[in-house]
PDB file of C-alpha atoms and ligand atoms in Angstrom:
ATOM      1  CA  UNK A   9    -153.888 -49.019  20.887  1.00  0.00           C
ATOM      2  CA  UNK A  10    -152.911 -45.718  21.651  1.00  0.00           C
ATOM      3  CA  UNK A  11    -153.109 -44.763  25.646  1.00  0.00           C
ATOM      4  CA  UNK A  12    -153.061 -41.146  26.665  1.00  0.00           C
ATOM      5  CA  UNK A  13    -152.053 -40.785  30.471  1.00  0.00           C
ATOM      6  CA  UNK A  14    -154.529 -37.444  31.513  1.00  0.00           C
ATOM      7  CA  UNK A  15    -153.261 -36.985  35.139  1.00  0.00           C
ATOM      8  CA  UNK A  16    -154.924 -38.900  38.194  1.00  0.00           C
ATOM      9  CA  UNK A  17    -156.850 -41.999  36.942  1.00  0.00           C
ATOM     10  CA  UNK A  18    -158.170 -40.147  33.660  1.00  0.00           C
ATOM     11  CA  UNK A  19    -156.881 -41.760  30.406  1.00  0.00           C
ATOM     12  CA  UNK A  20    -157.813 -41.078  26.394  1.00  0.00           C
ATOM     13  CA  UNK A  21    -157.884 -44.560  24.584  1.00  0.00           C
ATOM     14  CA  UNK A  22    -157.751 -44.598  21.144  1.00  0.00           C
ATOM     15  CA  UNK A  23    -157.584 -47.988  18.979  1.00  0.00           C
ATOM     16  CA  UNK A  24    -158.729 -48.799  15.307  1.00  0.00           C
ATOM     17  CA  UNK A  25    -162.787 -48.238  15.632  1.00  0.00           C
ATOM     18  CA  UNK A  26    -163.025 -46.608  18.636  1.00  0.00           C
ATOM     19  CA  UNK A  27    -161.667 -43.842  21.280  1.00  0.00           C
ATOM     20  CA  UNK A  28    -162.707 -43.184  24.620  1.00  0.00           C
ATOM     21  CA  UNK A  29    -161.631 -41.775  28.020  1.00  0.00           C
ATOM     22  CA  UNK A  30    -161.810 -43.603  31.212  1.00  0.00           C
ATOM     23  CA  UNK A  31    -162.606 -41.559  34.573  1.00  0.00           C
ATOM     24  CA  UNK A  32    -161.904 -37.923  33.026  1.00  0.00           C
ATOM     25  CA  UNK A  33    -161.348 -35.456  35.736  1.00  0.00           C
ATOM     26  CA  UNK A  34    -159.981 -32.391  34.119  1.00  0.00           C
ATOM     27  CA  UNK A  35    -161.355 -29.285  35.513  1.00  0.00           C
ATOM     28  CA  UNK A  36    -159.882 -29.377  39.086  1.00  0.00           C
ATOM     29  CA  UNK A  37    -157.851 -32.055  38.562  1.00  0.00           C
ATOM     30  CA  UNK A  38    -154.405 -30.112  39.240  1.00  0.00           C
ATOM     31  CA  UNK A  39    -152.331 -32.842  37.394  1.00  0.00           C
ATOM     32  CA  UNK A  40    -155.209 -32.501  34.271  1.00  0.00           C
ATOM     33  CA  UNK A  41    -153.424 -32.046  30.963  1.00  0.00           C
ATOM     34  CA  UNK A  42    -156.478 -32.140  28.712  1.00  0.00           C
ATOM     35  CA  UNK A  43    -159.262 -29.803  28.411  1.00  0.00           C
ATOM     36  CA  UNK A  44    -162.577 -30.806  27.951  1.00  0.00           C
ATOM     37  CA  UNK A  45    -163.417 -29.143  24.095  1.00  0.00           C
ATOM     38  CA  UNK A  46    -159.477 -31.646  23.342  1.00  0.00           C
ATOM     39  CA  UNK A  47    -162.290 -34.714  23.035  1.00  0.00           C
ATOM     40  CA  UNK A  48    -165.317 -33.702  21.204  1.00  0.00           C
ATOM     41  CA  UNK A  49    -164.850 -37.286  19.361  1.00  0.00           C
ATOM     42  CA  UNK A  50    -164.578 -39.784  21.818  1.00  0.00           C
ATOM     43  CA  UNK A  51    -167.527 -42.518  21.181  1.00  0.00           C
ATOM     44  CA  UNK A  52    -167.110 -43.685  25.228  1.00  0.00           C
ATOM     45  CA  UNK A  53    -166.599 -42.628  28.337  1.00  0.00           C
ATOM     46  CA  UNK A  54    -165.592 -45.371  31.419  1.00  0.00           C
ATOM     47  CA  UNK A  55    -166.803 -44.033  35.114  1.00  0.00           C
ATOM     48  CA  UNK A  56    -165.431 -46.721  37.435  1.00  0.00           C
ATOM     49  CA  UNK A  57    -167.221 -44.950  40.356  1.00  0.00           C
ATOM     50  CA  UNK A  58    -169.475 -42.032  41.614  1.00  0.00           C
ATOM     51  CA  UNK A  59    -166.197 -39.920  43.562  1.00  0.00           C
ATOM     52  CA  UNK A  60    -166.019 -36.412  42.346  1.00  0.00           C
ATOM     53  CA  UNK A  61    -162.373 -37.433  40.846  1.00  0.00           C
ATOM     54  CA  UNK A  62    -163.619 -39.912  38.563  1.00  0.00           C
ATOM     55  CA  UNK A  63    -166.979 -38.667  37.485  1.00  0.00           C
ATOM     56  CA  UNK A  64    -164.970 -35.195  36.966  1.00  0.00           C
ATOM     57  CA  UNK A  65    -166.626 -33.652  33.719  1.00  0.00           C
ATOM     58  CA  UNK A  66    -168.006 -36.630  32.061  1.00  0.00           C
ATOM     59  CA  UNK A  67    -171.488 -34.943  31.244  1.00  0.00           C
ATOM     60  CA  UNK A  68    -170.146 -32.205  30.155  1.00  0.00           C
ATOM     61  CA  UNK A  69    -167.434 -34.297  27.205  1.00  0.00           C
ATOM     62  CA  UNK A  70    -170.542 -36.344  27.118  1.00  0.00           C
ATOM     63  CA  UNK A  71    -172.584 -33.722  25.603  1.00  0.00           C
ATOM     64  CA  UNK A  72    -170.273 -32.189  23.833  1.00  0.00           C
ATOM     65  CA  UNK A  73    -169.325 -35.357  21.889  1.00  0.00           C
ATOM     66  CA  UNK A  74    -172.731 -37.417  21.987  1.00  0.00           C
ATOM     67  CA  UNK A  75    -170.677 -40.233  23.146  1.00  0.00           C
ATOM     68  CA  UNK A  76    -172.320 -42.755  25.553  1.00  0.00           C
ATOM     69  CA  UNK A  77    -171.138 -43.469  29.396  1.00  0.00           C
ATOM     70  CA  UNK A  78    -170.230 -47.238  30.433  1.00  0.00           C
ATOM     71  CA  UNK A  79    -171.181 -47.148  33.996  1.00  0.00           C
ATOM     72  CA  UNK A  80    -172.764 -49.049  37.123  1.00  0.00           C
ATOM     73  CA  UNK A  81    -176.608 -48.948  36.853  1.00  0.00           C
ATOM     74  CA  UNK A  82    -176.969 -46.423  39.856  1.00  0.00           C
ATOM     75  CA  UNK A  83    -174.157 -43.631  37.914  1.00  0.00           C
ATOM     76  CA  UNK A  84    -176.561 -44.448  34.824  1.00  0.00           C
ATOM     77  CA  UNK A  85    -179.785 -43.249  36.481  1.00  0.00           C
ATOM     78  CA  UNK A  86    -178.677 -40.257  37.948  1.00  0.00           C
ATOM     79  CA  UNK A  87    -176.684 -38.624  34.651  1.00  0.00           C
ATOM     80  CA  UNK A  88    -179.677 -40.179  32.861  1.00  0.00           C
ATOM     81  CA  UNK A  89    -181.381 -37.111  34.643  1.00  0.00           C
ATOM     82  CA  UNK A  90    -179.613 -34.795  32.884  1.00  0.00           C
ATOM     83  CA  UNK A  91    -179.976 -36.195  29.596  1.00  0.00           C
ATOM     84  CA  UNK A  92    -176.193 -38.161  29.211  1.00  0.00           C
ATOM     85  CA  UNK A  93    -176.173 -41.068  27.493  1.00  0.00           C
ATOM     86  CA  UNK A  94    -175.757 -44.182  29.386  1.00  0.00           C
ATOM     87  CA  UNK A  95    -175.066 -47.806  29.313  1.00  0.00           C
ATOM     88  CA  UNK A  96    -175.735 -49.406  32.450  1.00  0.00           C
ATOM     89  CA  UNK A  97    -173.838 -52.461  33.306  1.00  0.00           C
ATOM     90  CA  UNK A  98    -173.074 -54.177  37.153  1.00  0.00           C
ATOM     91  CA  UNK A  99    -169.861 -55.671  38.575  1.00  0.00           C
ATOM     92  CA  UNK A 100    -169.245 -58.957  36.944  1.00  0.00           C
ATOM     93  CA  UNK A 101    -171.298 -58.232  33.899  1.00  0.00           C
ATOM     94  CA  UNK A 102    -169.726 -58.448  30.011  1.00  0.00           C
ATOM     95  CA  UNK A 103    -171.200 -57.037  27.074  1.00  0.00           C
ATOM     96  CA  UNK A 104    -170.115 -56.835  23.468  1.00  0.00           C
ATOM     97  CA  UNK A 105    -169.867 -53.186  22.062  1.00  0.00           C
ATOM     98  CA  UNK A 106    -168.670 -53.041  18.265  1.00  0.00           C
ATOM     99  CA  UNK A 107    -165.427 -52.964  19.159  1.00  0.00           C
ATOM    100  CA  UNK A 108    -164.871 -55.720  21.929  1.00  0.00           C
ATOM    101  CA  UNK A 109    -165.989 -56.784  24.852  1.00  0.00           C
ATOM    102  CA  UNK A 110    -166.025 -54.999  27.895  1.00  0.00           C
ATOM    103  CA  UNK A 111    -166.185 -56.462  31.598  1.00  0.00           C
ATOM    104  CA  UNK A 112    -167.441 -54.560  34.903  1.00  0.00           C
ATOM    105  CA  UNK A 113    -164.516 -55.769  37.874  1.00  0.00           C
ATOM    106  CA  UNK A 114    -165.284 -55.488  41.090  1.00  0.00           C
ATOM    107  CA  UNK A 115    -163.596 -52.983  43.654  1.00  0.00           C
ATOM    108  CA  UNK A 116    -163.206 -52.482  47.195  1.00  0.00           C
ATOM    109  CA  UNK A 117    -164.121 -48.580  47.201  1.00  0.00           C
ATOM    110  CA  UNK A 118    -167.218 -46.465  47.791  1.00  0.00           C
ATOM    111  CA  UNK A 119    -168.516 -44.870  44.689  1.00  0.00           C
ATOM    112  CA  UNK A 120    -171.168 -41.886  46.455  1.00  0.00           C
ATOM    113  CA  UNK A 121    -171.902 -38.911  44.457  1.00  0.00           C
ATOM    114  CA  UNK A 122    -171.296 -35.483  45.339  1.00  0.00           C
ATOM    115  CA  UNK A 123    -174.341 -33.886  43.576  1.00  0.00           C
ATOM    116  CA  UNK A 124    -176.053 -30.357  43.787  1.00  0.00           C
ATOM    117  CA  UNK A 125    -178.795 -32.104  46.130  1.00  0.00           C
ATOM    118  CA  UNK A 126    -175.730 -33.598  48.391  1.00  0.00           C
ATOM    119  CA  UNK A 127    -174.267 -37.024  48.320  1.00  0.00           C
ATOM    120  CA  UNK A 128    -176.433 -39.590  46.364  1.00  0.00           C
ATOM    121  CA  UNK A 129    -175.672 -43.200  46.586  1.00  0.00           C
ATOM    122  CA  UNK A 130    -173.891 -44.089  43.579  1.00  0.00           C
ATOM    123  CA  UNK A 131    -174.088 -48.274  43.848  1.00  0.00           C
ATOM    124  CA  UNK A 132    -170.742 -49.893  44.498  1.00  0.00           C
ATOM    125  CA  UNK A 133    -167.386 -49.129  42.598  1.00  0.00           C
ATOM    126  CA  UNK A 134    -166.174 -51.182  40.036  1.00  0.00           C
ATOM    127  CA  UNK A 135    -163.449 -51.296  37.369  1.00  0.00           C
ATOM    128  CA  UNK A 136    -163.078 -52.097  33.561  1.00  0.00           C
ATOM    129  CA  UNK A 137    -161.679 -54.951  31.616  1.00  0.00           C
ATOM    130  CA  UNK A 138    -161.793 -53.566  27.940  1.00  0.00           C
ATOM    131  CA  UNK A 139    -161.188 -54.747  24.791  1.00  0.00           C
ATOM    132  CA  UNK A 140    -159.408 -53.144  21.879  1.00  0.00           C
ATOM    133  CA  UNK A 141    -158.088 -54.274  19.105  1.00  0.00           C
ATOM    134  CA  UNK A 142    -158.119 -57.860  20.379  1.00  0.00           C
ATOM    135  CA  UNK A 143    -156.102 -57.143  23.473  1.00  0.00           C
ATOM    136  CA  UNK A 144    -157.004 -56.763  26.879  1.00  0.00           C
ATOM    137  CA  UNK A 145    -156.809 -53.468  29.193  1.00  0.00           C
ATOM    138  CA  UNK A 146    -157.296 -53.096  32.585  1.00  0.00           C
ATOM    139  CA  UNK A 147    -158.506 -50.026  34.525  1.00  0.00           C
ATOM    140  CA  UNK A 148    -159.046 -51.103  38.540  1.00  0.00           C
ATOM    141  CA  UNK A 149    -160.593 -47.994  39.194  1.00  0.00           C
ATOM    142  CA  UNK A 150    -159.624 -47.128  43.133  1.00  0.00           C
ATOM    143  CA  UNK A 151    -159.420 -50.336  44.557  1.00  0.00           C
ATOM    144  CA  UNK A 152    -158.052 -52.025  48.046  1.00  0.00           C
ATOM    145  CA  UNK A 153    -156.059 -54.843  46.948  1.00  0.00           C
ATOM    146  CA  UNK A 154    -158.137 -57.909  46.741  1.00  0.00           C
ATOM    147  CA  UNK A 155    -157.354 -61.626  46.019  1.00  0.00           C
ATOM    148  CA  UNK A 156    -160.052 -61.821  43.303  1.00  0.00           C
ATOM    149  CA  UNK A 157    -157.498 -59.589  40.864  1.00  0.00           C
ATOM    150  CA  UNK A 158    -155.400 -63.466  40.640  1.00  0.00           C
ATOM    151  CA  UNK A 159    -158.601 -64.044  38.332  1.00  0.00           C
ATOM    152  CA  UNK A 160    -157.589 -61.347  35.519  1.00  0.00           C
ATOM    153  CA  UNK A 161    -154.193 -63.694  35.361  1.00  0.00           C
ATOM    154  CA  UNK A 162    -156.087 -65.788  32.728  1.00  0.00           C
ATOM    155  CA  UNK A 163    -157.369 -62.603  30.701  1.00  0.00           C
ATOM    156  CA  UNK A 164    -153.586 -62.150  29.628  1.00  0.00           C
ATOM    157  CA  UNK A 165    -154.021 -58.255  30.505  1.00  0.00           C
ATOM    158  CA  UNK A 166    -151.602 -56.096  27.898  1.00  0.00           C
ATOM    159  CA  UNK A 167    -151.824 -53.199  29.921  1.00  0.00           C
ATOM    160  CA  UNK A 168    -153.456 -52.612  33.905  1.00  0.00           C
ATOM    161  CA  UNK A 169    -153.616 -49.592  35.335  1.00  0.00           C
ATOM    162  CA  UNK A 170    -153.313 -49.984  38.898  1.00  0.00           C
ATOM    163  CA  UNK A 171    -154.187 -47.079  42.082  1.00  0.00           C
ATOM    164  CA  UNK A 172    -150.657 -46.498  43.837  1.00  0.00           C
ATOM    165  CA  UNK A 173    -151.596 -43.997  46.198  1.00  0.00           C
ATOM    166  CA  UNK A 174    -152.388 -45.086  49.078  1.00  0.00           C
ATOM    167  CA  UNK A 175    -154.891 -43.814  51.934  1.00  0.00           C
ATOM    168  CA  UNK A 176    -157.874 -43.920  49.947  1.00  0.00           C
ATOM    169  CA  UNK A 177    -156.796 -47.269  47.574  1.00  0.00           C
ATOM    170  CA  UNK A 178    -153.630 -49.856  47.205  1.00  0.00           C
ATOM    171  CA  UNK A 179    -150.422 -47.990  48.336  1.00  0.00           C
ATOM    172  CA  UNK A 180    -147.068 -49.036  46.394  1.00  0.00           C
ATOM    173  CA  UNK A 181    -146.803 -52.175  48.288  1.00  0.00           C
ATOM    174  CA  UNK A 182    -150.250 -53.549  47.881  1.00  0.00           C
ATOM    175  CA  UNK A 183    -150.108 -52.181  43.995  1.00  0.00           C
ATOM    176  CA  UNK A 184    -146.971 -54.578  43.425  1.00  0.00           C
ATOM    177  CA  UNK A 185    -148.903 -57.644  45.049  1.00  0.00           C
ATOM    178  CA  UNK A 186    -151.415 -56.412  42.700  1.00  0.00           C
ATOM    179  CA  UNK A 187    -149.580 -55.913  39.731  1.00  0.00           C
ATOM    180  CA  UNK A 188    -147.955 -59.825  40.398  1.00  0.00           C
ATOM    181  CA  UNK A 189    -151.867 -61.797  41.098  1.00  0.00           C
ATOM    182  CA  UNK A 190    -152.746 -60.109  37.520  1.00  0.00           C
ATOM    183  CA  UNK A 191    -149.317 -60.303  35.301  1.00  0.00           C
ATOM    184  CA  UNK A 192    -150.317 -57.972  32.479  1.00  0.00           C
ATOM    185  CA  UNK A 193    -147.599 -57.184  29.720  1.00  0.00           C
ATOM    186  CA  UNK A 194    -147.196 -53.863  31.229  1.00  0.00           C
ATOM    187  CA  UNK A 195    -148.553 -52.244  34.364  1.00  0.00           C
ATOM    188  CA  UNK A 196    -149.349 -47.996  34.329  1.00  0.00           C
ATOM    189  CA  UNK A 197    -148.940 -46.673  37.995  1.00  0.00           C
ATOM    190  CA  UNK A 198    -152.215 -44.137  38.579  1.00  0.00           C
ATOM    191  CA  UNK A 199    -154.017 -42.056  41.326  1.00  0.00           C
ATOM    192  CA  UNK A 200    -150.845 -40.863  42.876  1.00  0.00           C
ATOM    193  CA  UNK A 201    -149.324 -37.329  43.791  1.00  0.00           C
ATOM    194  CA  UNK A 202    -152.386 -35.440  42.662  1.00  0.00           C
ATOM    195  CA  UNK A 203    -153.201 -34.558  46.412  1.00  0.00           C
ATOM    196  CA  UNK A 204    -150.518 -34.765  49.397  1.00  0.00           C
ATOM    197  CA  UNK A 205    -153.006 -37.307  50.609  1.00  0.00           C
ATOM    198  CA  UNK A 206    -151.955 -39.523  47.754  1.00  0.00           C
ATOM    199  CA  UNK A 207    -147.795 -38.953  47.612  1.00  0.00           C
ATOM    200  CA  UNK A 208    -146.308 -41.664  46.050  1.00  0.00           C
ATOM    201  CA  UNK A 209    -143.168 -42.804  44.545  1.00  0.00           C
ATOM    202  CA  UNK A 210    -144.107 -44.923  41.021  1.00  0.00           C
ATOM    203  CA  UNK A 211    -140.398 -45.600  40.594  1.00  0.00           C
ATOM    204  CA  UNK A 212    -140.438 -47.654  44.379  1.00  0.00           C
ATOM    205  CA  UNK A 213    -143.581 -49.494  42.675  1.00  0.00           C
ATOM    206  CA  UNK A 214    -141.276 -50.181  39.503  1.00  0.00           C
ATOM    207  CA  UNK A 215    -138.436 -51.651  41.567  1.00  0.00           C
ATOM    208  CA  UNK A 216    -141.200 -53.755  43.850  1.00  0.00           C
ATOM    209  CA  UNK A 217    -142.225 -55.422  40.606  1.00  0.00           C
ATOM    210  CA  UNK A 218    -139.532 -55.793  38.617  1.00  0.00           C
ATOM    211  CA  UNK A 219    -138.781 -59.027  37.098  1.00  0.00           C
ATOM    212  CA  UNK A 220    -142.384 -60.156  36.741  1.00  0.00           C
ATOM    213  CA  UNK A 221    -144.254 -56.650  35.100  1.00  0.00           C
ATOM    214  CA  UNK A 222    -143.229 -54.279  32.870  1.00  0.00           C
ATOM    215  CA  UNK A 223    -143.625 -51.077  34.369  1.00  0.00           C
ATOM    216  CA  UNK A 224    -144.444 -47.429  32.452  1.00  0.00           C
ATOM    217  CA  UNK A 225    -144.275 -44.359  34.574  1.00  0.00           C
ATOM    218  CA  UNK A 226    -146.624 -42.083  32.459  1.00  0.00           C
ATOM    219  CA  UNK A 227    -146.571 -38.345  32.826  1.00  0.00           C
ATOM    220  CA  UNK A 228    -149.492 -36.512  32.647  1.00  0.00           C
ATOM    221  CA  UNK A 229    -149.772 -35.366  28.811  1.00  0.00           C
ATOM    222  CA  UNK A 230    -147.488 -38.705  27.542  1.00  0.00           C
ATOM    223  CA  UNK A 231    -148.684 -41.001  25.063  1.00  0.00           C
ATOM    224  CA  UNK A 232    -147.677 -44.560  24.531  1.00  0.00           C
ATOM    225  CA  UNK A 233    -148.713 -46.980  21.725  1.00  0.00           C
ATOM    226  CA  UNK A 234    -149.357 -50.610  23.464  1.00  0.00           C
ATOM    227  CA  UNK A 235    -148.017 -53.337  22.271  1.00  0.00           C
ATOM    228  CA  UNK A 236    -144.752 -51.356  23.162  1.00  0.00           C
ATOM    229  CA  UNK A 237    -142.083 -52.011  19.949  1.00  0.00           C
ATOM    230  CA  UNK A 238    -139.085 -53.821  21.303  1.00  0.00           C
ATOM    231  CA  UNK A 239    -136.113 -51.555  21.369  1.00  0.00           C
ATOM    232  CA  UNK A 240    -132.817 -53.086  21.222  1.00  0.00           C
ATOM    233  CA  UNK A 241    -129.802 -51.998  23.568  1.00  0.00           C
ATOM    234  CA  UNK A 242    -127.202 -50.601  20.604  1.00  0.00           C
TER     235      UNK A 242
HETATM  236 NI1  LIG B  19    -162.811 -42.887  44.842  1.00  0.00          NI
HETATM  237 MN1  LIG B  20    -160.249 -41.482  43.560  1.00  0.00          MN
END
């Protein structure tokens, strides 16, 4: 699978039947790579959460590309106002979609939405376990650290990508302790340095894990095929 690191917590995912984006805040994002009219073919979009910075322009790539948004059942019913396509699911709940099967996690967050009629409750925040192409991939959404991510050691995760931040989710520390309950493959540092709230340092986070997860520092824009091909010191 192909991941595409958008800035923030917004990814473009793109295996051997399917593509999608997970949490795409673009337009105000100021780390945003991608424009919206760059994914006019994406079947799904992943909303972990009602915040502004997740929800970011998912009805409008929605529209545009007709493709349908994985989301809590409360996110469903309000963008089901406007005519987006939804599938509702709830933290803890699995379904099978054509391509593999895709898990609501929980997540210590809010997830209210900042709409035009002021801030709607949005249900409780949540993250994804995803499959494609027969591996696993991990998006906690924003996220305190919890004890219950020691359960997603048995999902053998090839890739997590894991709120660094601080203030508003896990800071560095609480990422690592994180990163080492789980033990994916590989572990993608996110949410980090888009606002001075958020300042972070992902290459502190690589040296608190090292030794136990692989860690890849993406830049917004940079692509990265998962599993990563073993390169040999020459
Ligand atoms: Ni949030
Ligand atoms: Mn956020």
């Amino acid at each position: 699978m192909l991941v595409r690191y958008l800035g923030h917590s917004a990814f473009y995912v793109r295996g051997e039947s399917v593509s999608f984006l997970i949490d795409p805040f673009l337009t105000g994002n100021p780390k945003a790579v991608g424009k919206i009219d760059d994914f006019d073919d994406v079947d799904y979009i992943f909303v972990t959460h009602g915040h502004g910075d997740h929800i970011g322009d998912t009805q409008e790539i929605a529209r545009r590309s007709g493709a349908t948004v994985v989301c809590n059942y409360e996110i469903s019913v309000y963008l089901s106002r406007s005519g987006t396509k939804c599938h509702a699911m709830h933290i803890g709940g699995s379904f099978e979609f054509p391509f593999g099967k895709v898990k609501m996690t929980p997540a210590l967050h809010g997830s209210d939405i900042e709409s035009s009629d002021g801030v709607i409750p949005g249900g409780v925040a949540g993250g994804f376990l995803i499959e494609v192409d027969g591996r696993k991939l991990y998006h906690a959404g924003d996220t305190g650290l919890t004890l219950d991510m020691g359960l997603l050691k048995e999902d053998e995760v090839e890739v997590a990508m894991l709120p660094i931040g601080g203030n508003f989710t896990m800071d560095v520390e609480d990422a690592a302790k994180a990163a080492n309950l789980i033990r994916p493959n590989h572990v993608i540092p996110m949410h980090y340095d888009t606002f001075e709230a958020i300042e972070a340092n992902p290459e502190e986070f690589a040296a608190a894990v090292s030794g136990t997860v692989d860690v890849v520092i993406m830049t917004p824009g940079e692509s990265v095929e998962f599993p990563l091909v073993e390169v040999l010191d020459q």
